[in-house]
Short mmCIF file of C-alpha atoms in Angstrom, two decimals:
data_model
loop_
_atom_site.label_atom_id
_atom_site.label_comp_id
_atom_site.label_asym_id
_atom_site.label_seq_id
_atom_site.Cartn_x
_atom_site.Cartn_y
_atom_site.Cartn_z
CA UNK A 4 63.78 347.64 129.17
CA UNK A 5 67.47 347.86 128.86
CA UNK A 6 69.33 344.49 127.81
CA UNK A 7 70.79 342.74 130.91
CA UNK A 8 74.76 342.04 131.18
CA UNK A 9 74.74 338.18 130.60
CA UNK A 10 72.76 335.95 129.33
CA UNK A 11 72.74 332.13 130.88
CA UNK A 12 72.16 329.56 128.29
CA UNK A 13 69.87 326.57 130.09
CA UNK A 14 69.56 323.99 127.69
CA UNK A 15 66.89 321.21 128.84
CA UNK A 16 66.91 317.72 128.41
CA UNK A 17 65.33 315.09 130.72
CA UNK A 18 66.54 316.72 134.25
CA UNK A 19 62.78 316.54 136.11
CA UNK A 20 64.44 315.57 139.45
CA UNK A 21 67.02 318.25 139.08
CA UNK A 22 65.77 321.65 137.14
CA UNK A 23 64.04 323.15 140.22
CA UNK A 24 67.35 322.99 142.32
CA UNK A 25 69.45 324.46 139.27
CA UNK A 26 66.50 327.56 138.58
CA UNK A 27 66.32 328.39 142.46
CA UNK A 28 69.75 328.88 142.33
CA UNK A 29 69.87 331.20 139.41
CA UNK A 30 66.98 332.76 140.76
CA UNK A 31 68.43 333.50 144.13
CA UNK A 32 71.40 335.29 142.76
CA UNK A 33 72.62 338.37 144.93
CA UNK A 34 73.25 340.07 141.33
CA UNK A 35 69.98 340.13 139.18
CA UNK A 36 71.67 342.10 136.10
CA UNK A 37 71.35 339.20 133.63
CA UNK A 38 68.49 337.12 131.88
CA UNK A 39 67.90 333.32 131.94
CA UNK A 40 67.57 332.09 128.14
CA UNK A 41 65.97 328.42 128.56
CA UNK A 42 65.76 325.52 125.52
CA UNK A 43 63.47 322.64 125.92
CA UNK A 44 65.59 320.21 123.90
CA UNK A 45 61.88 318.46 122.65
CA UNK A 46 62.50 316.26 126.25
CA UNK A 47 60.42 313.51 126.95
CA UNK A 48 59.98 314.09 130.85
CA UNK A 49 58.35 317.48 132.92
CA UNK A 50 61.50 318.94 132.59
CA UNK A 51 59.93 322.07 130.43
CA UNK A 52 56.88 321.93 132.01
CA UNK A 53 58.58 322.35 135.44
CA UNK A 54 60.56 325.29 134.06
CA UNK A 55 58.29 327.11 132.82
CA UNK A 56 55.96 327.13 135.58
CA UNK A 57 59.05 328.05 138.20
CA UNK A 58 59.83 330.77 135.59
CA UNK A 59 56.75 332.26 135.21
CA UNK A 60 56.15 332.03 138.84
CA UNK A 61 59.11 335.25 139.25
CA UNK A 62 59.48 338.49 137.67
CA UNK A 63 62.78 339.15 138.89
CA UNK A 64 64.66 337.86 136.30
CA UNK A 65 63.94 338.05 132.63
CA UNK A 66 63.49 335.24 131.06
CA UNK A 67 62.38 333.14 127.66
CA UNK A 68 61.73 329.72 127.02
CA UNK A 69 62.41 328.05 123.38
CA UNK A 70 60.97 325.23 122.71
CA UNK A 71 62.72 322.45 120.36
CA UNK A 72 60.05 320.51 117.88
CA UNK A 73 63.06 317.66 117.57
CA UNK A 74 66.18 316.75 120.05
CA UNK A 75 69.24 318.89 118.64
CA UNK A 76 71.93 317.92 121.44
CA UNK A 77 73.50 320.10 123.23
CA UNK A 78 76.02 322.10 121.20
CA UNK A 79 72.95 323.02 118.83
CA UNK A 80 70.50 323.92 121.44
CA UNK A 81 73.50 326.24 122.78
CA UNK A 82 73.66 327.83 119.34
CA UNK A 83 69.80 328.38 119.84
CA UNK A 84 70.12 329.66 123.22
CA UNK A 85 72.87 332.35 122.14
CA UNK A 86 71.09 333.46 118.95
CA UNK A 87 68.19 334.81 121.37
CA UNK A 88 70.30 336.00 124.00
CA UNK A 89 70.66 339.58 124.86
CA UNK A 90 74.15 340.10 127.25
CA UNK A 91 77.11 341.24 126.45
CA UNK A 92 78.40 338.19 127.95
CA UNK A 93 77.14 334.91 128.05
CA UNK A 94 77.20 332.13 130.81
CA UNK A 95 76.61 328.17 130.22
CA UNK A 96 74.41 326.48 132.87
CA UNK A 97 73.87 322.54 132.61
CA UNK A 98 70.04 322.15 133.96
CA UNK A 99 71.01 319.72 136.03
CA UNK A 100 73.79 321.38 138.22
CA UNK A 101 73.65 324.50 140.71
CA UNK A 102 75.66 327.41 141.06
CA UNK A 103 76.91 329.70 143.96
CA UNK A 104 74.30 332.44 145.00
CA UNK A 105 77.02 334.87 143.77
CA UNK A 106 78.02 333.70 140.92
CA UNK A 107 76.62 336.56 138.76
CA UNK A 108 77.67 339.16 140.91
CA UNK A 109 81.41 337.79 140.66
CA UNK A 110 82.27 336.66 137.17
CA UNK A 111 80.35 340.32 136.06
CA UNK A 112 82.77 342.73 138.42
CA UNK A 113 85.51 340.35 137.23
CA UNK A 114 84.89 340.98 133.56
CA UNK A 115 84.30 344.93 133.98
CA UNK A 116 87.01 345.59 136.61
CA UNK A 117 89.80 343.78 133.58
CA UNK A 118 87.89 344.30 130.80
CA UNK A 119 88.05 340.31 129.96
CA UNK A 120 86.58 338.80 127.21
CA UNK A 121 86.61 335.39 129.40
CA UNK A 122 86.11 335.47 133.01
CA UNK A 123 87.07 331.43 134.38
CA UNK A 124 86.00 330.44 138.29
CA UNK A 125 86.75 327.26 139.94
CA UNK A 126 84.13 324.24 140.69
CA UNK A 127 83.29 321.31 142.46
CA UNK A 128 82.35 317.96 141.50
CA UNK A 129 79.60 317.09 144.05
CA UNK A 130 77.34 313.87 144.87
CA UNK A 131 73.62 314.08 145.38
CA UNK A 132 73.95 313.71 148.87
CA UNK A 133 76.41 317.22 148.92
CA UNK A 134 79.59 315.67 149.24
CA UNK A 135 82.41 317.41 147.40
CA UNK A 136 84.42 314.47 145.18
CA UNK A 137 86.98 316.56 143.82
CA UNK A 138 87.68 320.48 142.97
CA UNK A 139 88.09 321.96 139.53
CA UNK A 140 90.86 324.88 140.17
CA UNK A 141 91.24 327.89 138.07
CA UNK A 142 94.19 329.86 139.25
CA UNK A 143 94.15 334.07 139.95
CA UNK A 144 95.75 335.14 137.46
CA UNK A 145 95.19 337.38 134.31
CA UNK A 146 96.60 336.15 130.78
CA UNK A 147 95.63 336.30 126.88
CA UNK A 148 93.43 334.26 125.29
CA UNK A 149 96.95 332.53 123.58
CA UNK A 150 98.16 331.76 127.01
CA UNK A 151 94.73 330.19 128.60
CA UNK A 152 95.07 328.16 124.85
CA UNK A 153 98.04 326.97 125.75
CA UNK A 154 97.24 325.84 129.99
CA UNK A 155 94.25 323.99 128.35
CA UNK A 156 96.43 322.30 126.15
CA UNK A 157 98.45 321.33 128.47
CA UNK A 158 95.60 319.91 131.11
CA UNK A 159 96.53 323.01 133.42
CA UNK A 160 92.68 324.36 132.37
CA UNK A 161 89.75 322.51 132.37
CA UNK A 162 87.87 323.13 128.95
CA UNK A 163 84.26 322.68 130.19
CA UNK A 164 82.02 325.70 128.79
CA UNK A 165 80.15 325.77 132.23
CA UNK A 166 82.98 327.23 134.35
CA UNK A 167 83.43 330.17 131.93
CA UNK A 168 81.88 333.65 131.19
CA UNK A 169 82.76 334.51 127.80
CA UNK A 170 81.42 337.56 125.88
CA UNK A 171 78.43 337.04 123.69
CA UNK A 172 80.45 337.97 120.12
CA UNK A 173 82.84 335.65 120.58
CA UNK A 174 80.68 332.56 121.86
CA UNK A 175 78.30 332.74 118.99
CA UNK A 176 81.22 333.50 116.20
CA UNK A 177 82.74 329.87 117.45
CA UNK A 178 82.28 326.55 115.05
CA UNK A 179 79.60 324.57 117.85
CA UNK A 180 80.43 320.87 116.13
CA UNK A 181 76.94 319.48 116.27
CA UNK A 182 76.25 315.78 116.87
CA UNK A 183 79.62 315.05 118.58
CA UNK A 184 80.02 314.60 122.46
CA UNK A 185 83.31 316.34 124.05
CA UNK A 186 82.25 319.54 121.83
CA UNK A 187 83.12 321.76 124.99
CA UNK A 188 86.47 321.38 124.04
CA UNK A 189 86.19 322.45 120.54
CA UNK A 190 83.78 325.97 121.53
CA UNK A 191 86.45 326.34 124.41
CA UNK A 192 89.46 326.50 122.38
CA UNK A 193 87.79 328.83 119.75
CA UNK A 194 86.51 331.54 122.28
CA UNK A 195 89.84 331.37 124.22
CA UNK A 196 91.32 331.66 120.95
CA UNK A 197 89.68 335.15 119.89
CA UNK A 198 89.79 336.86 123.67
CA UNK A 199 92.67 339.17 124.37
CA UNK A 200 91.77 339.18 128.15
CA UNK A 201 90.99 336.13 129.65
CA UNK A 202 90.55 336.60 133.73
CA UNK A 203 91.20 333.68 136.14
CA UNK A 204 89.61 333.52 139.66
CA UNK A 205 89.99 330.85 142.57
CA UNK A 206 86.66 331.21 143.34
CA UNK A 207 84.38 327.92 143.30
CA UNK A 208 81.00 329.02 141.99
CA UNK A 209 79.60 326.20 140.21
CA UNK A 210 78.67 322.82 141.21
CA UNK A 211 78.79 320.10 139.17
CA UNK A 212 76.35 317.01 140.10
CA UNK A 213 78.33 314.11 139.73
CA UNK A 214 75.85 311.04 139.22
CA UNK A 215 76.07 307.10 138.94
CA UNK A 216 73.66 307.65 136.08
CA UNK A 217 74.95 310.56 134.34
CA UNK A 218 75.76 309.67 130.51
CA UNK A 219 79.44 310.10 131.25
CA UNK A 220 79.16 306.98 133.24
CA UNK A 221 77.64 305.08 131.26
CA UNK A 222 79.08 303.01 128.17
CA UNK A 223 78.66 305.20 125.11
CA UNK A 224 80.40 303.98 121.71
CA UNK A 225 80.42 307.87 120.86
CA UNK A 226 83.28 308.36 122.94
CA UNK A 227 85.79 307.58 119.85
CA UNK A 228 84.36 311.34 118.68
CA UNK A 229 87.28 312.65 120.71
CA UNK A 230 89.52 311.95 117.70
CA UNK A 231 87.49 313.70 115.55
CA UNK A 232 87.34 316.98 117.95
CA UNK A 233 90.45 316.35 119.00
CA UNK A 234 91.34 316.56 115.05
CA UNK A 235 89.38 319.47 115.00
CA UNK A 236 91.51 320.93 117.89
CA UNK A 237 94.96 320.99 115.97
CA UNK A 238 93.53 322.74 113.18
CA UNK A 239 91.94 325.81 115.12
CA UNK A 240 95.15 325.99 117.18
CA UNK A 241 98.47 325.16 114.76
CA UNK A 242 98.60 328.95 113.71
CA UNK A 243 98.41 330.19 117.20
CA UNK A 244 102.21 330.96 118.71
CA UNK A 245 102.32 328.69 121.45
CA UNK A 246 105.58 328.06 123.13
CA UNK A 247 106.31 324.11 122.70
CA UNK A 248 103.36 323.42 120.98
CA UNK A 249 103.66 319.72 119.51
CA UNK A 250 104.59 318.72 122.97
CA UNK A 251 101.44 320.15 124.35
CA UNK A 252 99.07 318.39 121.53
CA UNK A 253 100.81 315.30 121.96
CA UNK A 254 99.84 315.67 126.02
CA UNK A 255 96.27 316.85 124.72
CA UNK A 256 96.34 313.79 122.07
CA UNK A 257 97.41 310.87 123.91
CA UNK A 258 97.73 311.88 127.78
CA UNK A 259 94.28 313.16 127.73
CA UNK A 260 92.61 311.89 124.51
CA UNK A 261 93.58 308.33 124.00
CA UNK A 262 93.14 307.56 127.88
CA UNK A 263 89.90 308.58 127.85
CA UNK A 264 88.71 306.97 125.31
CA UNK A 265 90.83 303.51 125.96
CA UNK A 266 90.14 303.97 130.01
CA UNK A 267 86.39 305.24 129.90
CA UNK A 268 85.31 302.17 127.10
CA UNK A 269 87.57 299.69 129.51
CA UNK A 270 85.51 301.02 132.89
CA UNK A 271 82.18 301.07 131.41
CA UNK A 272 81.73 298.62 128.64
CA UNK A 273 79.12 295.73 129.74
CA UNK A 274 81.33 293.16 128.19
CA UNK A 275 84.93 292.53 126.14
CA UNK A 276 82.89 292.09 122.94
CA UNK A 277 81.06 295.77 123.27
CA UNK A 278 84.64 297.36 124.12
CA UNK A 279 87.13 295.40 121.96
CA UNK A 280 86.62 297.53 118.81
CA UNK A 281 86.91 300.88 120.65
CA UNK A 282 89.79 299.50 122.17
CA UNK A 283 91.47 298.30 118.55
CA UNK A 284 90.97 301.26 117.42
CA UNK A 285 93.23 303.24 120.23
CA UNK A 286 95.74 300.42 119.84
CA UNK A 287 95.79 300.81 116.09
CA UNK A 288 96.80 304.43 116.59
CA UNK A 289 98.89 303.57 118.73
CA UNK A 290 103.26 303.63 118.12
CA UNK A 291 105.93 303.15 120.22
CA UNK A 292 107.07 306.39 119.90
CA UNK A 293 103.97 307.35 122.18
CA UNK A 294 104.51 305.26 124.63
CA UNK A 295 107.48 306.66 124.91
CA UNK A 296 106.75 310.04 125.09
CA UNK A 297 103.86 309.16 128.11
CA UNK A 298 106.90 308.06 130.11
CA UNK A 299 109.14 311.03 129.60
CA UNK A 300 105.85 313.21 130.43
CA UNK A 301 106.46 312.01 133.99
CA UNK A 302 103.26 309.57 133.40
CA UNK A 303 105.08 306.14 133.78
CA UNK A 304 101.99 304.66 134.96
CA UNK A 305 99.69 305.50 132.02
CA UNK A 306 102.55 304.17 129.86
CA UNK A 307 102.61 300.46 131.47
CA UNK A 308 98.90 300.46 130.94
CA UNK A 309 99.01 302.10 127.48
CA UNK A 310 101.75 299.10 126.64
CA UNK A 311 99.28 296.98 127.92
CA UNK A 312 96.41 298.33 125.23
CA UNK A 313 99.27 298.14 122.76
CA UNK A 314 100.15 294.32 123.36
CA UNK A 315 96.38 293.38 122.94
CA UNK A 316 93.21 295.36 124.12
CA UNK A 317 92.01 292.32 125.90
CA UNK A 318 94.73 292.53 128.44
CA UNK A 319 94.31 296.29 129.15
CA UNK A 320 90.27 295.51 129.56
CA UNK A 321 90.78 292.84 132.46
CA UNK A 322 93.56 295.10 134.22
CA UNK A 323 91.26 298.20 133.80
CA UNK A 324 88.47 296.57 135.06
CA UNK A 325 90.64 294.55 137.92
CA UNK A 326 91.47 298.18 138.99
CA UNK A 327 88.76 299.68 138.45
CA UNK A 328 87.40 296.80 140.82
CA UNK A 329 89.13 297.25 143.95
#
C-alpha cells in the first residue's frame, strides 16, 4: 500500500467526552488520502480505549495507535507521533477539538497547487454548546517562511501547530522543547523558519473547543515557561533577516509574553498569595523603558496596567481581577 499524503498526529490524553466527536470528524473527511497516527499519552480515562475501538471499527483510513507506558506531554508524544508517520506532510489534531469535513481535501490541493512547505487555514474558537467566541484569521496570501517568521512575531500569525500543515522533514527536524507548556511557539517558529513556501488561506477548517475547564483556564504556575521559550525564540530567530526585528521581539516579549503571563496568573490564581510570586517575577523584569515602548506600540491600555504590575503586583491583581469581574 502506497504511503498516504499526510499524516495527522492525535496525541491522547484524558479527552473521553470529546475523542469520538474529534475521530468522526477525521473520519468523515471528503479527502481520504492521509493516515491518522494516534498516541495514548499512558491516560488515565477511556480515552484510548474509545479510540481504538472507533478506529478499528473503519477501514477507510489507515491508521496506528501507540501506546505511551508513562505520560510524556504533548510536545514528546508529537515527536512520537511524527517518528511513525508516513506523509509527506504532517497535520496536528488536538483530540479534543474537530475539524471541517474538508479540511484534508483543502490544505493538500493548497500545498501541491504552490508547492508549500506550510499550508496555514483559519479557525474558530467554539463553546460546547457550538457557539463561535472568536475567529483565528489567516490571510490569502503566499510568502516565505522569513516573512510568516516575521507576521508571527509581530502577533499578525497565530503560532498554534494545529492550524498548520507543514511537511513531514521539516516538522520532525524542529527542537520539540519537552516539559514546557507554550512549546507551539517554539516548533512553529522552527518549521516556518526552514519552509521557502509558506501558503496562507482564509478558510476556517478547524475548531477549537474552548472550555471552562480546559488547562488554559485554569491556574498553572508553569505559565512563567514562556520566558524560557520565549528565550528560546530569540535564539532560533536573531540570524534570520527580518525587517525591524528588535521591535518585533520586544512586541513578542512584552506585548504578548509578559501579559500573558502577568494577566493569565492575575485572572486565574485562587488567591494573592498563589499569584504574588509569578507576578514579582514579571515586575522584576520589568523597566521603564518597556513601559514605554507598550505605549508607543499604540497599546496605552496594557501600559497603565503594566505600570500598575510595576508599582506593586498586588495592585495589578485586584484591578485584574476587578475587571476581569465585571
Amino acid at each position: 500500500m502506497s504511503a498516504p499524503r499526510i499524516s495527522v498526529l492525535l496525541p491522547i490524553y484524558e479527552v473521553e467526552d470529546y475523542i469520538e466527536d474529534c475521530l468522526d470528524s477525521l473520519l468523515s473527511q471528503t479527502c481520504t488520502d492521509f493516515e491518522i497516527i494516534a498516541v495514548d499519552d499512558s491516560s488515565p480515562d477511556r480515552s484510548g480505549e474509545i479510540a481504538a475501538r472507533l478506529l478499528a471499527q473503519q477501514d477507510r483510513i489507515p491508521w496506528k495507535l501507540i501506546r505511551n507506558t508513562d505520560n510524556k506531554g504533548l510536545a514528546e508524544t508529537r515527536k512520537i507521533a511524527a517518528s511513525e508517520a508516513r506523509g509527506d506532510y504532517v497535520l496536528c489534531v488536538d483530540s479534543d477539538d474537530h475539524v471541517h469535513r474538508d479540511l484534508i481535501r483543502t490544505v493538500l490541493r493548497e500545498a501541491d497547487q504552490h508547492d508549500a512547505d506550510v499550508v496555514i487555514f483559519a479557525a474558530e474558537h467554539v463553546s460546547p454548546d457550538g457557539a463561535v467566541n472568536a475567529r483565528i484569521d489567516s490571510g490569502d496570501c503566499i510568502i516565505t517562511g522569513v516573512q510568516a517568521v516575521q507576521k508571527l512575531m509581530g502577533l499578525e500569525l497565530q503560532a498554534f501547530c494545529w492550524n498548520k500543515l507543514v511537511r513531514r522533514s521539516i516538522f520532525v527536524a524542529a527542537d520539540h522543547p519537552c516539559g514546557l507548556i507554550y512549546e507551539d511557539i517554539c516548533v512553529t517558529v522552527q518549521t516556518l523558519a526552514s519552509a521557502k513556501i509558506v501558503r496562507l488561506i482564509p478558510d476556517s477548517l478547524y475548531s477549537y473547543m474552548f472550555r471552562e475547564s480546559a488547562i488554559s483556564r485554569r491556574f498553572n504556575p508553569r505559565v512563567v515557561d514562556l520566558f524560557v521559550i520565549i528565550d528560546r525564540v530569540e535564539k532560533r530567530t536573531a540570524f534570520l533577516p527580518i525587517p525591524d526585528y528588535k521591535r518585533l521581539l520586544f512586541r513578542l516579549r512584552y506585548i504578548f509574553g509578559y501579559r500573558t503571563i502577568a494577566f493569565h496568573t492575575a485572572m486565574t490564581a485562587p488567591s494573592y498569595e498563589l499569584a504574588r510570586p509569578i507576578l514579582y517575577s514579571v515586575s522584576k523584569k520589568l523597566r521603564v523603558k518597556h513601559l514605554i515602548g507598550m505605549y508607543a506600540d499604540g497599546r496605552p491600555k496594557l501600559s497603565v496596567a503594566m505600570t500598575m504590575l510595576k508599582i506593586h503586583p498586588w495592585i495589578f491583581y485586584c484591578f485584574v481581577r476587578r475587571f476581569n469581574h465585571h
